[in-house]
Amino acid sequence: MAVRKDTIWERFLSPIVRSLIDEEKLRQLYESIDWEGESDRLCNPQVIYPHYYSSQNFHGIEGGYLNRSASVTYDPITQYVLPPNETWVRQGLIDRIKGTPRRILDLGCGTGSTTLMLKQAFPQAQVMGLDLSPYMLVMAQHKAQVGGLTMQWRHGNAEETGFPDASFDLVTASLLFHETPPTVAKSILRECFRLLMPGGEVLILDGNQKTLRQVDWLTEVFEEPYIKDYATQSVEAWLGAAGFEAVETHDHWWVHQVTQGMKPIPANNRAATQRQGFTSNTPQDFGSQGTPAPAF
Ligand SMILES: C[S@@+](CC[C@H](N)C(=O)[O-])C[C@H]1O[C@@H](n2cnc3c(N)ncnc32)[C@H](O)[C@@H]1O
């Protein structure tokens, strides 16, 4: 797989960003990690990499995310490519969460930047990040350890996570769907629906589809094999098709969007929920419902 040299990133931006990154520090970080040991521990040998994932380069990196260097360079580069400010962009997802979730799953969590912020926002919650790349998970785990945060990391495919139905009351995905073919995004959203308890919420932070359709060059910045397909479609429509209700999209600055939806509460449960004083914003305790907990 040859790396494309004609992207705006390769031609103009990469040299600028490289000059801003402390490569020696990155090399030291890379060498400080026991890659064999850590990735062996996190790796689930039963995971089968989908063709769209293992057959493409992403961001000009051969092998995409199945490459250790990609996981070490991801954060230093991402801070410069999420305008106007990476933390503010990610906070946009967290600010839209209704209520106080207790079990949170972050799909396609990568190096865990949003996952860590979710844990900081909801310290009492069990927070898990799931990703197809064991190397991204090694970095996520490293960041959680440095930050003193107790979280779980799972190597797996977001299309088929293997967790029991209704295991979570919040499922999130940040910057995932512009990197998957739309058929995969739709299948991930069906999995989100299955994983959520009634009244649970899904939140998707990603590129602003309206802007990407209007400003063509934005889809040419990086080597992103599926971003043009992403731009022509609608995350909002995908959520509706997966069965979510109260679906809404909020523009977040002009290049990002946050789309959210709720898994409907069946009418008979709604009455019981009201009797017990629960609302969809304060999900019931999993234990009292007898819902099997995911194997954290
Ligand atoms: C652009 S990164 C985003 C990472 C992180 N969510 C963030 O906000 O920085 C996309 C991530 O999605 C992961 N990914 C892609 N397809 C996936 C799938 N089907 N299941 C789980 N992870 C997937 C990749 O390995 C990569 O870590």
XYZ file of C-alpha atoms and ligand atoms in Angstrom:
323
model
C 0.000 0.000 0.000
C 1.713 3.174 -1.139
C 1.236 6.283 0.965
C -0.496 9.072 -0.981
C 1.844 12.054 -1.399
C -0.733 14.381 -2.964
C -2.796 15.188 0.110
C -2.800 18.697 1.570
C -1.353 17.137 4.714
C 1.656 15.557 2.956
C 2.333 18.594 0.762
C 1.940 21.481 3.207
C 0.889 20.683 6.751
C 3.057 17.730 7.702
C 6.371 19.675 7.563
C 4.880 22.445 9.747
C 3.451 20.063 12.329
C 6.658 17.987 12.363
C 8.598 21.124 13.226
C 6.283 21.674 16.221
C 6.585 18.145 17.558
C 9.364 17.110 19.901
C 10.456 13.973 18.044
C 13.078 13.063 20.641
C 10.415 13.018 23.352
C 8.234 10.798 21.185
C 11.125 8.417 20.575
C 11.709 8.172 24.334
C 8.020 7.500 24.924
C 8.032 4.830 22.226
C 11.057 3.147 23.760
C 9.681 3.309 27.294
C 6.744 1.070 26.380
C 6.884 -2.709 26.486
C 4.958 -3.103 23.224
C 5.147 -6.899 23.048
C 4.009 -7.405 26.623
C 1.333 -4.706 26.723
C -0.222 -5.417 23.343
C -0.151 -9.185 24.004
C -2.018 -8.562 27.235
C -4.643 -6.364 25.588
C -4.916 -8.246 22.309
C -7.914 -10.497 21.790
C -6.714 -13.175 19.359
C -10.298 -13.796 18.255
C -10.648 -10.342 16.756
C -10.830 -10.442 12.964
C -9.817 -7.190 11.314
C -12.422 -6.050 8.780
C -11.152 -5.538 5.249
C -11.941 -1.785 5.194
C -9.648 -1.407 8.213
C -6.646 -3.577 7.429
C -6.510 -2.869 3.696
C -6.157 0.935 3.876
C -3.676 3.540 5.016
C -5.082 6.250 7.254
C -3.473 9.686 7.560
C -0.613 8.596 5.320
C 0.411 5.846 7.731
C 1.090 2.468 6.186
C -0.998 -0.175 7.870
C -3.195 2.520 9.397
C -3.769 2.015 13.103
C -2.230 -1.459 13.148
C 1.110 0.235 13.492
C 2.832 1.160 16.762
C 4.189 4.465 15.488
C 0.671 5.562 14.507
C -0.436 5.215 18.113
C 2.498 7.240 19.461
C 2.182 10.065 16.933
C -1.634 10.225 17.046
C -1.973 12.599 20.029
C 0.821 15.035 19.166
C -0.625 15.438 15.652
C -4.302 15.483 16.654
C -3.769 18.492 18.921
C -2.958 20.536 15.785
C -5.703 19.200 13.531
C -8.805 19.665 15.688
C -9.422 23.406 15.512
C -9.982 25.617 17.374
C -8.759 23.505 20.331
C -8.752 19.735 20.780
C -9.980 19.664 24.390
C -12.757 22.142 23.627
C -13.869 20.047 20.644
C -14.051 16.876 22.757
C -15.754 18.755 25.592
C -18.531 19.550 23.097
C -19.602 15.896 23.272
C -19.436 15.735 27.057
C -21.454 18.936 27.482
C -24.356 17.367 25.543
C -24.687 14.349 27.882
C -27.965 14.371 29.778
C -28.069 13.076 33.331
C -25.370 11.072 35.090
C -24.413 7.890 33.259
C -23.115 4.938 35.256
C -21.794 2.627 32.558
C -20.115 4.270 29.625
C -18.666 2.689 26.501
C -16.504 4.721 24.113
C -16.295 2.998 20.720
C -13.249 3.442 18.490
C -11.643 5.048 21.528
C -8.163 5.216 19.977
C -5.642 6.574 22.474
C -8.519 7.313 24.861
C -8.513 11.120 24.757
C -12.320 11.394 24.924
C -12.596 8.282 27.116
C -10.364 9.858 29.768
C -12.407 13.052 29.692
C -15.587 10.970 30.186
C -14.067 9.373 33.281
C -13.010 12.782 34.604
C -16.523 14.146 34.003
C -18.224 11.103 35.614
C -15.735 9.716 38.159
C -18.302 7.326 39.675
C -19.086 5.702 36.334
C -17.518 2.541 34.964
C -15.900 3.707 31.760
C -14.629 1.425 29.027
C -12.893 2.164 25.747
C -13.022 -0.297 22.850
C -10.846 -0.225 19.755
C -9.691 -2.474 16.928
C -6.053 -1.467 17.372
C -4.217 -3.007 20.322
C -1.503 -0.368 19.901
C -3.953 2.523 20.279
C -5.217 0.768 23.414
C -1.674 0.460 24.787
C -1.381 4.246 24.543
C -4.836 4.746 26.073
C -3.945 2.547 29.009
C -0.633 4.353 29.453
C -2.438 7.728 29.567
C -4.973 6.440 32.109
C -2.159 5.146 34.328
C -0.288 8.444 34.141
C -3.541 10.275 34.987
C -4.317 7.927 37.889
C -7.639 6.881 36.326
C -9.123 3.405 36.660
C -10.683 2.418 33.386
C -11.098 -0.648 31.208
C -9.826 -1.165 27.675
C -11.180 -3.747 25.293
C -9.748 -4.933 21.985
C -12.722 -5.494 19.703
C -14.859 -4.520 16.765
C -17.511 -1.881 17.459
C -19.832 -3.627 14.999
C -19.997 -6.691 17.213
C -18.720 -6.051 20.717
C -19.904 -9.259 22.379
C -21.348 -7.419 25.419
C -24.832 -8.427 26.609
C -27.885 -6.386 25.582
C -28.578 -3.219 27.609
C -25.149 -3.188 29.268
C -24.582 0.574 29.105
C -26.475 3.794 29.650
C -24.160 5.902 27.487
C -22.323 4.917 24.307
C -20.089 7.430 22.548
C -17.894 7.566 19.454
C -15.582 10.425 18.580
C -13.894 10.840 15.204
C -14.807 7.268 14.244
C -17.436 7.486 11.525
C -15.495 9.542 8.989
C -13.041 6.635 9.014
C -15.517 3.831 8.357
C -17.585 3.047 5.264
C -21.220 4.160 5.883
C -22.415 0.525 5.966
C -20.055 -0.059 8.903
C -21.168 3.134 10.691
C -24.788 1.987 10.369
C -23.960 -1.427 11.725
C -22.074 0.156 14.677
C -25.160 2.250 15.451
C -27.349 -0.866 15.457
C -24.878 -2.353 17.950
C -25.095 0.851 20.061
C -28.883 0.465 20.141
C -28.581 -3.141 21.316
C -25.995 -2.225 23.977
C -28.002 0.621 25.488
C -30.632 0.218 28.153
C -33.984 1.927 27.418
C -33.568 5.648 27.995
C -29.819 5.347 27.336
C -28.036 7.802 25.099
C -25.703 7.646 22.123
C -23.458 10.603 21.249
C -21.368 10.890 18.100
C -18.718 13.581 17.660
C -17.286 13.867 14.164
C -16.717 16.073 11.141
C -19.564 18.426 10.240
C -21.230 16.755 7.258
C -22.852 19.990 6.007
C -19.496 21.781 5.976
C -17.645 18.828 4.436
C -20.190 18.772 1.578
C -19.780 22.498 0.945
C -16.014 22.835 1.368
C -14.618 20.114 -0.848
C -10.927 20.551 0.031
C -11.605 19.620 3.653
C -12.082 16.016 2.519
C -8.664 16.164 0.823
C -6.564 17.215 3.805
C -5.618 13.722 4.972
C -5.505 10.292 3.411
C -9.003 9.374 4.601
C -10.407 6.650 2.374
C -14.045 6.987 3.468
C -14.500 10.664 4.307
C -16.186 11.617 1.026
C -18.837 8.931 1.548
C -19.246 10.120 5.140
C -19.751 13.707 3.935
C -22.568 12.823 1.542
C -24.602 10.988 4.175
C -26.287 11.868 7.484
C -25.398 10.549 10.941
C -28.780 11.856 12.059
C -30.582 9.663 9.493
C -28.432 6.674 10.500
C -29.463 7.103 14.151
C -33.127 7.299 13.164
C -32.777 4.146 11.045
C -31.131 2.323 13.983
C -34.241 3.049 16.110
C -33.107 6.036 18.194
C -35.516 8.839 19.021
C -35.052 12.510 20.006
C -32.260 12.598 17.428
C -30.557 15.952 16.988
C -27.349 17.334 15.523
C -25.544 20.363 16.885
C -22.926 22.186 14.849
C -19.796 22.427 16.938
C -17.678 25.216 15.547
C -17.989 24.922 11.761
C -16.052 21.733 11.098
C -17.421 19.459 13.828
C -20.836 18.180 14.850
C -22.318 16.311 17.785
C -25.263 14.032 16.995
C -27.219 12.430 19.783
C -30.208 10.162 20.259
C -31.992 8.161 22.924
C -33.071 4.532 22.970
C -36.846 4.684 23.449
C -38.360 3.509 26.722
C -41.211 1.062 25.957
C -44.589 2.530 27.037
C -45.164 -0.096 29.792
C -41.680 0.516 31.257
C -42.235 4.254 31.080
C -45.054 4.028 33.668
C -42.905 1.821 35.924
C -40.008 4.201 35.484
C -42.172 7.130 36.556
C -43.576 5.212 39.566
C -40.066 4.471 40.752
C -39.035 8.061 40.244
C -36.633 7.303 37.417
C -36.419 9.370 34.318
C -34.581 8.683 31.121
C -31.950 11.118 32.347
C -31.280 9.144 35.500
C -30.897 5.578 34.271
C -31.910 2.776 36.596
C -29.283 0.910 38.481
C -28.147 -2.079 36.449
C -27.952 -4.327 39.474
C -31.518 -3.685 40.598
C -32.777 -4.417 37.087
C -30.932 -7.699 36.935
C -29.225 -6.648 33.706
C -26.106 -8.727 33.236
C -23.068 -6.520 33.631
C -20.456 -6.581 30.857
C -17.317 -8.470 31.781
C -15.177 -5.442 32.696
C -9.558 8.803 14.165
S -9.362 7.606 15.378
C -10.346 8.299 16.686
C -9.840 7.874 18.030
C -10.510 8.545 19.230
N -11.906 8.213 19.323
C -10.339 10.043 19.220
O -11.342 10.748 19.339
O -9.209 10.512 19.129
C -10.386 6.258 14.843
C -10.241 5.024 15.719
O -11.280 4.106 15.402
C -10.766 2.793 15.453
N -11.687 1.956 14.664
C -11.969 1.990 13.362
N -12.914 1.076 13.049
C -13.257 0.445 14.210
C -14.173 -0.571 14.551
N -14.963 -1.165 13.640
N -14.235 -0.978 15.816
C -13.446 -0.410 16.788
N -12.553 0.575 16.517
C -12.464 0.997 15.241
C -9.347 2.938 14.922
O -8.516 1.878 15.324
C -8.931 4.266 15.528
O -8.318 4.099 16.777
